[in-house]
Short mmCIF file of N, CA and C and ligand atoms in Angstrom, two decimals:
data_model
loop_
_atom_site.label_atom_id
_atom_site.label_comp_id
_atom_site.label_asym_id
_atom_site.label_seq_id
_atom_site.Cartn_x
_atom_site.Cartn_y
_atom_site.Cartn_z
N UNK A 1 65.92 -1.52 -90.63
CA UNK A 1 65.58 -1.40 -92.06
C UNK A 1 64.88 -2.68 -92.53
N UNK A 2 63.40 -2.56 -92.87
CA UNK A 2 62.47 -3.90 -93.51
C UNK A 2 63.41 -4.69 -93.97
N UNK A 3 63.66 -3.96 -95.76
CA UNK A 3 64.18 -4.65 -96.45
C UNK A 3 65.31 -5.00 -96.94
N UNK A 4 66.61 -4.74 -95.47
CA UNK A 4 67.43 -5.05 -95.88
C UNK A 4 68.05 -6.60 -95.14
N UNK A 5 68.67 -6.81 -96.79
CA UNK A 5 68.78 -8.49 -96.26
C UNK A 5 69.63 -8.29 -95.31
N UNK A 6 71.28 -8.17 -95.19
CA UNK A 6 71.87 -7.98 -93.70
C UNK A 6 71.19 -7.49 -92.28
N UNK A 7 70.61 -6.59 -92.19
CA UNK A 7 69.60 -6.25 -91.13
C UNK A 7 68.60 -7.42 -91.09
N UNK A 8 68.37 -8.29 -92.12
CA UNK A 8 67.52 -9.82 -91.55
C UNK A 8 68.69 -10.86 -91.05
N UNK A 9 69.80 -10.93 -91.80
CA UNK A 9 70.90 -11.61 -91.42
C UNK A 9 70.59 -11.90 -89.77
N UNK A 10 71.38 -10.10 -89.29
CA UNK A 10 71.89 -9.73 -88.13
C UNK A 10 70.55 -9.94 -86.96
N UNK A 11 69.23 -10.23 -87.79
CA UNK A 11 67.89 -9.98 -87.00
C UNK A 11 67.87 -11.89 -86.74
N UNK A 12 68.24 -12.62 -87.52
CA UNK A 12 68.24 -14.37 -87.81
C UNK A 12 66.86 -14.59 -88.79
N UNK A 13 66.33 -13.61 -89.54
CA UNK A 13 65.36 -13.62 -90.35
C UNK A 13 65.61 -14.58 -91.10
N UNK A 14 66.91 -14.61 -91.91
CA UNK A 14 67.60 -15.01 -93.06
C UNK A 14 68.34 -15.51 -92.03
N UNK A 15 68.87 -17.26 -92.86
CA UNK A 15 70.00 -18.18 -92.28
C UNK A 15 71.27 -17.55 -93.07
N UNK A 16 72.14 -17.33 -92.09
CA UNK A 16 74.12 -17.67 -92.51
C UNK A 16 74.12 -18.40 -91.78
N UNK A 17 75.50 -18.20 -92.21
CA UNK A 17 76.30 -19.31 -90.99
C UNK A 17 77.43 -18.20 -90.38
N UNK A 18 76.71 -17.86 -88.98
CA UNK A 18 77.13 -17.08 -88.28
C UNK A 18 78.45 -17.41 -87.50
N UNK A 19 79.49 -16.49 -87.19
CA UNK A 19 80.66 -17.08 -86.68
C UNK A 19 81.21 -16.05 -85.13
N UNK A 20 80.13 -15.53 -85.36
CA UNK A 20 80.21 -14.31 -84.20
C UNK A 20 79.13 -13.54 -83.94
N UNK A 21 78.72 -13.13 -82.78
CA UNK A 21 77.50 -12.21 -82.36
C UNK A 21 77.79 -11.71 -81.39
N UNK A 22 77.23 -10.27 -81.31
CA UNK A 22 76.86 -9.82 -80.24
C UNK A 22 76.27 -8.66 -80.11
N UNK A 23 76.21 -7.67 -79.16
CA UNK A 23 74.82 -7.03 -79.17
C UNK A 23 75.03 -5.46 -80.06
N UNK A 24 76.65 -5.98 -80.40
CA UNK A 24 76.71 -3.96 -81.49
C UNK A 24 77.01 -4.86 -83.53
N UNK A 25 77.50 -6.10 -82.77
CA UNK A 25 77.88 -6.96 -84.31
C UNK A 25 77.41 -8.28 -84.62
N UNK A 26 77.27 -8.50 -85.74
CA UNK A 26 77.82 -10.03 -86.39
C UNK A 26 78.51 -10.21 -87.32
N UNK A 27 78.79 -11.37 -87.37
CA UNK A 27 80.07 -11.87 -87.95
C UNK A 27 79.73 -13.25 -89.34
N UNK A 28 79.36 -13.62 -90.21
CA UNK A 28 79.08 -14.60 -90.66
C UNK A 28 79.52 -14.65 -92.10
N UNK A 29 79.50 -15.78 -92.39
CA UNK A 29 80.46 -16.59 -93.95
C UNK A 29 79.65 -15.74 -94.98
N UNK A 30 80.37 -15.33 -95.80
CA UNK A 30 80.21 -14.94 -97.36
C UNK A 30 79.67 -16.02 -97.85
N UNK A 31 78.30 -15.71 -98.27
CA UNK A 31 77.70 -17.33 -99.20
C UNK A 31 78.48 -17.33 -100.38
N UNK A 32 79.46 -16.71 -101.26
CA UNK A 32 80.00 -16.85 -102.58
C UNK A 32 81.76 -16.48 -101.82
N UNK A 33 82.08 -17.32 -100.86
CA UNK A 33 83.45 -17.02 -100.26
C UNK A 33 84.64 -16.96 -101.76
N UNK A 34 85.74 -15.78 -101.69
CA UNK A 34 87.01 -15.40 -102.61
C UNK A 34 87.86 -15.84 -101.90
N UNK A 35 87.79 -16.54 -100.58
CA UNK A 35 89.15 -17.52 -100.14
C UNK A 35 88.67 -18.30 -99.39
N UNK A 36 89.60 -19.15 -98.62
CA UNK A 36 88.88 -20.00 -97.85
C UNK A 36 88.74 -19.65 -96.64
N UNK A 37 88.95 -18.22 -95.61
CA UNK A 37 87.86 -17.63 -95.27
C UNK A 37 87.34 -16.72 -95.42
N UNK A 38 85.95 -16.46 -95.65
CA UNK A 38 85.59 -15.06 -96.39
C UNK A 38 84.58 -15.37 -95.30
N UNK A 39 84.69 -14.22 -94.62
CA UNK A 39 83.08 -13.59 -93.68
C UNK A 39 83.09 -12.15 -93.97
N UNK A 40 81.86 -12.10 -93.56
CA UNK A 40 81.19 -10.56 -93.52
C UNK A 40 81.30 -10.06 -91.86
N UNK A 41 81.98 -8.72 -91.76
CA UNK A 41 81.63 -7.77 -90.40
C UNK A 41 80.59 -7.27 -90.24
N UNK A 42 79.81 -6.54 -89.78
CA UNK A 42 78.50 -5.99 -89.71
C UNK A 42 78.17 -5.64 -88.72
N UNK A 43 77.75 -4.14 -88.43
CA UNK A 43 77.28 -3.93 -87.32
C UNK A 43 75.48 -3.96 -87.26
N UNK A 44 75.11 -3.98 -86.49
CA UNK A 44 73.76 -4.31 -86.19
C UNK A 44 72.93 -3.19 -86.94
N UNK A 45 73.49 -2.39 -86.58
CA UNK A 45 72.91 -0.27 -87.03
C UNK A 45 73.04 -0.68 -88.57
N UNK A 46 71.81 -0.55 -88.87
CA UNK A 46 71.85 0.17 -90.57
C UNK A 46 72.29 1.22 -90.83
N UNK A 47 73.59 0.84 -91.50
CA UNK A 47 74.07 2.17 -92.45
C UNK A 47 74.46 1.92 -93.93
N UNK A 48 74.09 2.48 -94.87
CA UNK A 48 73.84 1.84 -95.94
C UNK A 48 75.81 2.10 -96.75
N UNK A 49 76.16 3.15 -95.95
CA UNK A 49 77.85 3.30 -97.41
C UNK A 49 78.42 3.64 -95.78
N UNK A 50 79.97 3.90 -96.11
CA UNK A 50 80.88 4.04 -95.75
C UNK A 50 80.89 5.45 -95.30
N UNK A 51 80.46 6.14 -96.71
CA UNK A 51 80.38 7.68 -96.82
C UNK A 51 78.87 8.16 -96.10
N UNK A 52 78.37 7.37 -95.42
CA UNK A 52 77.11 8.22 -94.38
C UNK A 52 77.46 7.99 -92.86
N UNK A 53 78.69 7.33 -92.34
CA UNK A 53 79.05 7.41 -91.45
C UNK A 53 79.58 9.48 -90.67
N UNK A 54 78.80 8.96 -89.63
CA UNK A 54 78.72 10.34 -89.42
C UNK A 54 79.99 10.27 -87.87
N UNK A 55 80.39 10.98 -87.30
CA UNK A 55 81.61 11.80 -86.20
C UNK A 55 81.00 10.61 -85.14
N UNK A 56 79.98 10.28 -84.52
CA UNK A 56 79.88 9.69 -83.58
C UNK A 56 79.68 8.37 -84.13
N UNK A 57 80.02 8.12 -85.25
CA UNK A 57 79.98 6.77 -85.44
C UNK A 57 81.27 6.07 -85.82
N UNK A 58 82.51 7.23 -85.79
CA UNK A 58 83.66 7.09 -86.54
C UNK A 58 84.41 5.59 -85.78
N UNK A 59 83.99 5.71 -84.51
CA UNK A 59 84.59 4.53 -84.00
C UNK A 59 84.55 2.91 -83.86
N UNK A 60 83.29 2.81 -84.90
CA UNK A 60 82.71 1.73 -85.29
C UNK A 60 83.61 1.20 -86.15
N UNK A 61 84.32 1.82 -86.91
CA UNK A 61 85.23 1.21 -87.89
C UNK A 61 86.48 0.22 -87.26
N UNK A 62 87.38 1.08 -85.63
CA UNK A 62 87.90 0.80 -85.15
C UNK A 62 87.61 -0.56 -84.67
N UNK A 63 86.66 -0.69 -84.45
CA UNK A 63 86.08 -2.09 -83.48
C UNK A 63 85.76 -2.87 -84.06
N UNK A 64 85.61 -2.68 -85.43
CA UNK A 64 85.22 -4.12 -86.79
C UNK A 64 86.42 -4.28 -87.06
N UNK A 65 87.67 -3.54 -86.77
CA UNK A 65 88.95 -4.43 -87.44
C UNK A 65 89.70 -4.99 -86.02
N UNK A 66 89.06 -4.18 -84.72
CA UNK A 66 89.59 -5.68 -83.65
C UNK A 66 88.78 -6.77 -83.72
N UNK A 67 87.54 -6.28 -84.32
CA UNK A 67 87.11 -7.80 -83.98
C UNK A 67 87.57 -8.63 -85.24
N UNK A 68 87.69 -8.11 -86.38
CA UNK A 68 88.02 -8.86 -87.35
C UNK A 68 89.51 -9.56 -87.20
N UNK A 69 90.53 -8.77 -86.07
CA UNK A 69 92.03 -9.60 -85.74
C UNK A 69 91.67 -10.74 -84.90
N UNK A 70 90.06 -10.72 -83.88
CA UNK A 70 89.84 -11.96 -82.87
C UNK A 70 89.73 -12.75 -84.58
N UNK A 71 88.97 -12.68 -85.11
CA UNK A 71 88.21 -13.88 -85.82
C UNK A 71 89.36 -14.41 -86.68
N UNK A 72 90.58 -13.14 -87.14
CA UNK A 72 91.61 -13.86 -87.95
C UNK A 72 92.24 -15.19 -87.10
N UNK A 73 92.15 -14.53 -86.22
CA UNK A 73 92.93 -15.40 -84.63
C UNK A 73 92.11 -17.13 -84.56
N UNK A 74 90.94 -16.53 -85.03
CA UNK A 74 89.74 -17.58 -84.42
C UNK A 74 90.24 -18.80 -85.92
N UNK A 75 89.95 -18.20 -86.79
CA UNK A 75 89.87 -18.67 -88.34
C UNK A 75 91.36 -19.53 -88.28
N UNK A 76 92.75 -18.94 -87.97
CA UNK A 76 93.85 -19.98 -88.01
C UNK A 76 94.51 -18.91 -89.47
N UNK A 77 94.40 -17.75 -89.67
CA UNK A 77 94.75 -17.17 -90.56
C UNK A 77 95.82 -15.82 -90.42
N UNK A 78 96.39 -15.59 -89.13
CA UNK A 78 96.76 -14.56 -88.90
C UNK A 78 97.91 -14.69 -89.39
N UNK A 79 98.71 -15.83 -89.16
CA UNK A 79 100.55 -16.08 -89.27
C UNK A 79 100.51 -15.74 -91.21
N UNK A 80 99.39 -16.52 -91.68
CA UNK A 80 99.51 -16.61 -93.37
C UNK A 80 99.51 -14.73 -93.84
N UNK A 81 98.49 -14.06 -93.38
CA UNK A 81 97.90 -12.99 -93.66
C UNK A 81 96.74 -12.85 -94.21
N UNK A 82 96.26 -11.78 -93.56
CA UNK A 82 94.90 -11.44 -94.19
C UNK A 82 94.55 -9.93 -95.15
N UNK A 83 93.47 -10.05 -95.38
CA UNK A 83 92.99 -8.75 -95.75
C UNK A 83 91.47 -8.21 -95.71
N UNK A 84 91.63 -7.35 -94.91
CA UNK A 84 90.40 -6.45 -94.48
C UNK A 84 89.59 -5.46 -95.97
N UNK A 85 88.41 -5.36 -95.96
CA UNK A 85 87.85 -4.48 -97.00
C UNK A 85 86.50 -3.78 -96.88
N UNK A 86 86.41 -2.50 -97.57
CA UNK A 86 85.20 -2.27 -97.81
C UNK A 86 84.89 -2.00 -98.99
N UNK A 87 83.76 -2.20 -99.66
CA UNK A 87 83.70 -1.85 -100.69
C UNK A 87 82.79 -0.66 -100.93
N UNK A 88 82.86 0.90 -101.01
CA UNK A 88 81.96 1.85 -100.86
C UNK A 88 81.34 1.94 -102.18
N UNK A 89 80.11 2.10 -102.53
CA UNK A 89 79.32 2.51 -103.97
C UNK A 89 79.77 1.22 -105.00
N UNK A 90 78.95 1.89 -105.86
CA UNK A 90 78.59 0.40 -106.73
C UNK A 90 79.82 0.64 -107.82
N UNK A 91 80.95 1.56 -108.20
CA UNK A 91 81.79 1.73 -108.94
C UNK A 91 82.68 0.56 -107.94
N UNK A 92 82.54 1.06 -106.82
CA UNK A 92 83.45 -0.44 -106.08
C UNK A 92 83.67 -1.53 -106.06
N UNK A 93 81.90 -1.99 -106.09
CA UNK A 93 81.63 -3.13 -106.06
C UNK A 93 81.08 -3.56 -105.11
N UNK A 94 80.25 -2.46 -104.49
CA UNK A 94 79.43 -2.95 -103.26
C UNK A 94 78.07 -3.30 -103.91
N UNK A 95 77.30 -4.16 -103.40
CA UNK A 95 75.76 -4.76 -104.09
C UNK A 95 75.42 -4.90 -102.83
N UNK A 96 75.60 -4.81 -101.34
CA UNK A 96 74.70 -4.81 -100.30
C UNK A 96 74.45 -3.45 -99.54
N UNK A 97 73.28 -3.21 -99.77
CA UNK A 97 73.61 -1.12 -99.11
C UNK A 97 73.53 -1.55 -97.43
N UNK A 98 74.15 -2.17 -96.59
CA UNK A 98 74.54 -2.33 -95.57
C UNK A 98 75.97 -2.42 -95.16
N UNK A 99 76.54 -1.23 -94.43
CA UNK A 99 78.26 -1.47 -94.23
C UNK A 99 78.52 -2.63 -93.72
N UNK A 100 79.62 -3.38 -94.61
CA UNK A 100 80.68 -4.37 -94.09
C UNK A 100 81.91 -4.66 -94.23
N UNK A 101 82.19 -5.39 -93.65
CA UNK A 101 84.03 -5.43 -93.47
C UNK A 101 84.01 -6.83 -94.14
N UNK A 102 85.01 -6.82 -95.34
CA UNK A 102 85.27 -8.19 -95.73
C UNK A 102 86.48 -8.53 -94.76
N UNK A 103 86.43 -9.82 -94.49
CA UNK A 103 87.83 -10.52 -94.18
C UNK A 103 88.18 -11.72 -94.90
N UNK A 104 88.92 -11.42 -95.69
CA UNK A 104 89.93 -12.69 -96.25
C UNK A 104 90.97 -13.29 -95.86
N UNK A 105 91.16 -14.64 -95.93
CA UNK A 105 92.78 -14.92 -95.61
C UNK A 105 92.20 -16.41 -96.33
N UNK A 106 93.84 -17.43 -95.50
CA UNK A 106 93.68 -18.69 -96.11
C UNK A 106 94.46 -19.13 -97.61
N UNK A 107 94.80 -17.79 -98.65
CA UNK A 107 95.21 -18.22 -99.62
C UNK A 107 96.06 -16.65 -99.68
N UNK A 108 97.71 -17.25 -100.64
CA UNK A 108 97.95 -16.08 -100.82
C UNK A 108 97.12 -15.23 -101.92
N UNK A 109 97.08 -13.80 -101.17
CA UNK A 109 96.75 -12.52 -101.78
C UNK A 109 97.74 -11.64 -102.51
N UNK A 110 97.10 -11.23 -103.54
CA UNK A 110 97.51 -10.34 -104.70
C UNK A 110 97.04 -8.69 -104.66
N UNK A 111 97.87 -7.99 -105.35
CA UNK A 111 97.46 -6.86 -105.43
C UNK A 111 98.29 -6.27 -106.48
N UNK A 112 97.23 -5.12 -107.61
CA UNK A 112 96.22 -4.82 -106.95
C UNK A 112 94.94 -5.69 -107.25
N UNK A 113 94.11 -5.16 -106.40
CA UNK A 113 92.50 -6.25 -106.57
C UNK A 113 91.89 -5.50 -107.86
N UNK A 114 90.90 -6.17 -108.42
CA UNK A 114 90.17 -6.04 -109.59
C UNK A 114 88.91 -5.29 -109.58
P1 5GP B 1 79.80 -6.19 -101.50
O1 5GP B 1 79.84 -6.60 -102.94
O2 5GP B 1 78.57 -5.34 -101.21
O3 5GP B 1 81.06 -5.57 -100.99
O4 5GP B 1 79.67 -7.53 -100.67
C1 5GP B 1 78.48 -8.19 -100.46
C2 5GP B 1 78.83 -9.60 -100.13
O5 5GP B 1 77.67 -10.22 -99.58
C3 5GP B 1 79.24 -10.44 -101.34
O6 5GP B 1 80.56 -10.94 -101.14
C4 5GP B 1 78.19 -11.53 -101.41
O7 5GP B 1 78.70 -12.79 -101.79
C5 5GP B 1 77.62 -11.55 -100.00
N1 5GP B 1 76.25 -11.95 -99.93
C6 5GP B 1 75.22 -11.53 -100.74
N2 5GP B 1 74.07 -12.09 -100.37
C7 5GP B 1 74.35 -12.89 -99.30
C8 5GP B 1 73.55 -13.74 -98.47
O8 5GP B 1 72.34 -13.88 -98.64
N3 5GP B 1 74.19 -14.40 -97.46
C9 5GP B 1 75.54 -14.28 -97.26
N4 5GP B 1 76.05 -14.99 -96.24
N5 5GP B 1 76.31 -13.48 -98.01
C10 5GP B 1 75.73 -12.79 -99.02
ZN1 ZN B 2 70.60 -3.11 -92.95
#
């Protein structure tokens, strides 16, 4: 997808600060981090919501929250706790039409979220 900024992210078009790669994901810091660690999951494949995931893609979800337990692992955040997210449609609060997995930890968490 041209113009999507994550698909430049995941392409190195656009600088993050990447914390993981590889050839189905990346992994990199939230530029406006809500704890002290906030990265983005992402798979390489443009898919713009949650809700266009189609049967052969169902297992993609599975594999962004192991990789998101390596990186809790990686980050020093697992013993505190974390929390995994997506945000589907803009009533949510999604503003990037590219699926991702938030991961938070680092500070205690509240619920419910806002
Ligand atoms: P959403 O609101 O769609 O669930 O999450 C999008 C996230 O992407 C937000 O937390 C926002 O701070 C982050 N974000 C937006 N633009 C950029 C960017 O250019 N670089 C990085 N690293 N994160 C971004
Ligand atoms: Zn994209």
């Amino acid at each position: 997808m041209k113009e999507c900024l994550f698909c430049k992210i995941a392409a190195g078009e656009i600088p993050a600060t990447k914390v993981y790669e590889d050839e189905q994901f990346v992994v990199f810091r939230d530029i406006n981090p809500q704890a002290p660690t906030h990265v983005l999951i992402i798979p390489r494949r443009h898919i713009e919501k949650l809700t266009d995931l189609t049967e052969s893609e169902s297992g993609l979800i599975g594999q962004m929250q192991l990789l998101a337990n390596k990186i809790a692992e990686q980050e020093g955040i697992t013993s505190g706790g974390f929390r995994t997210v997506f945000n589907c449609g803009e009533g949510a609060g999604q503003s990037v039409w590219h699926i991702h997995m938030h991961l938070l930890g680092g500070r205690p968490m509240t619920w419910p979220p806002g």
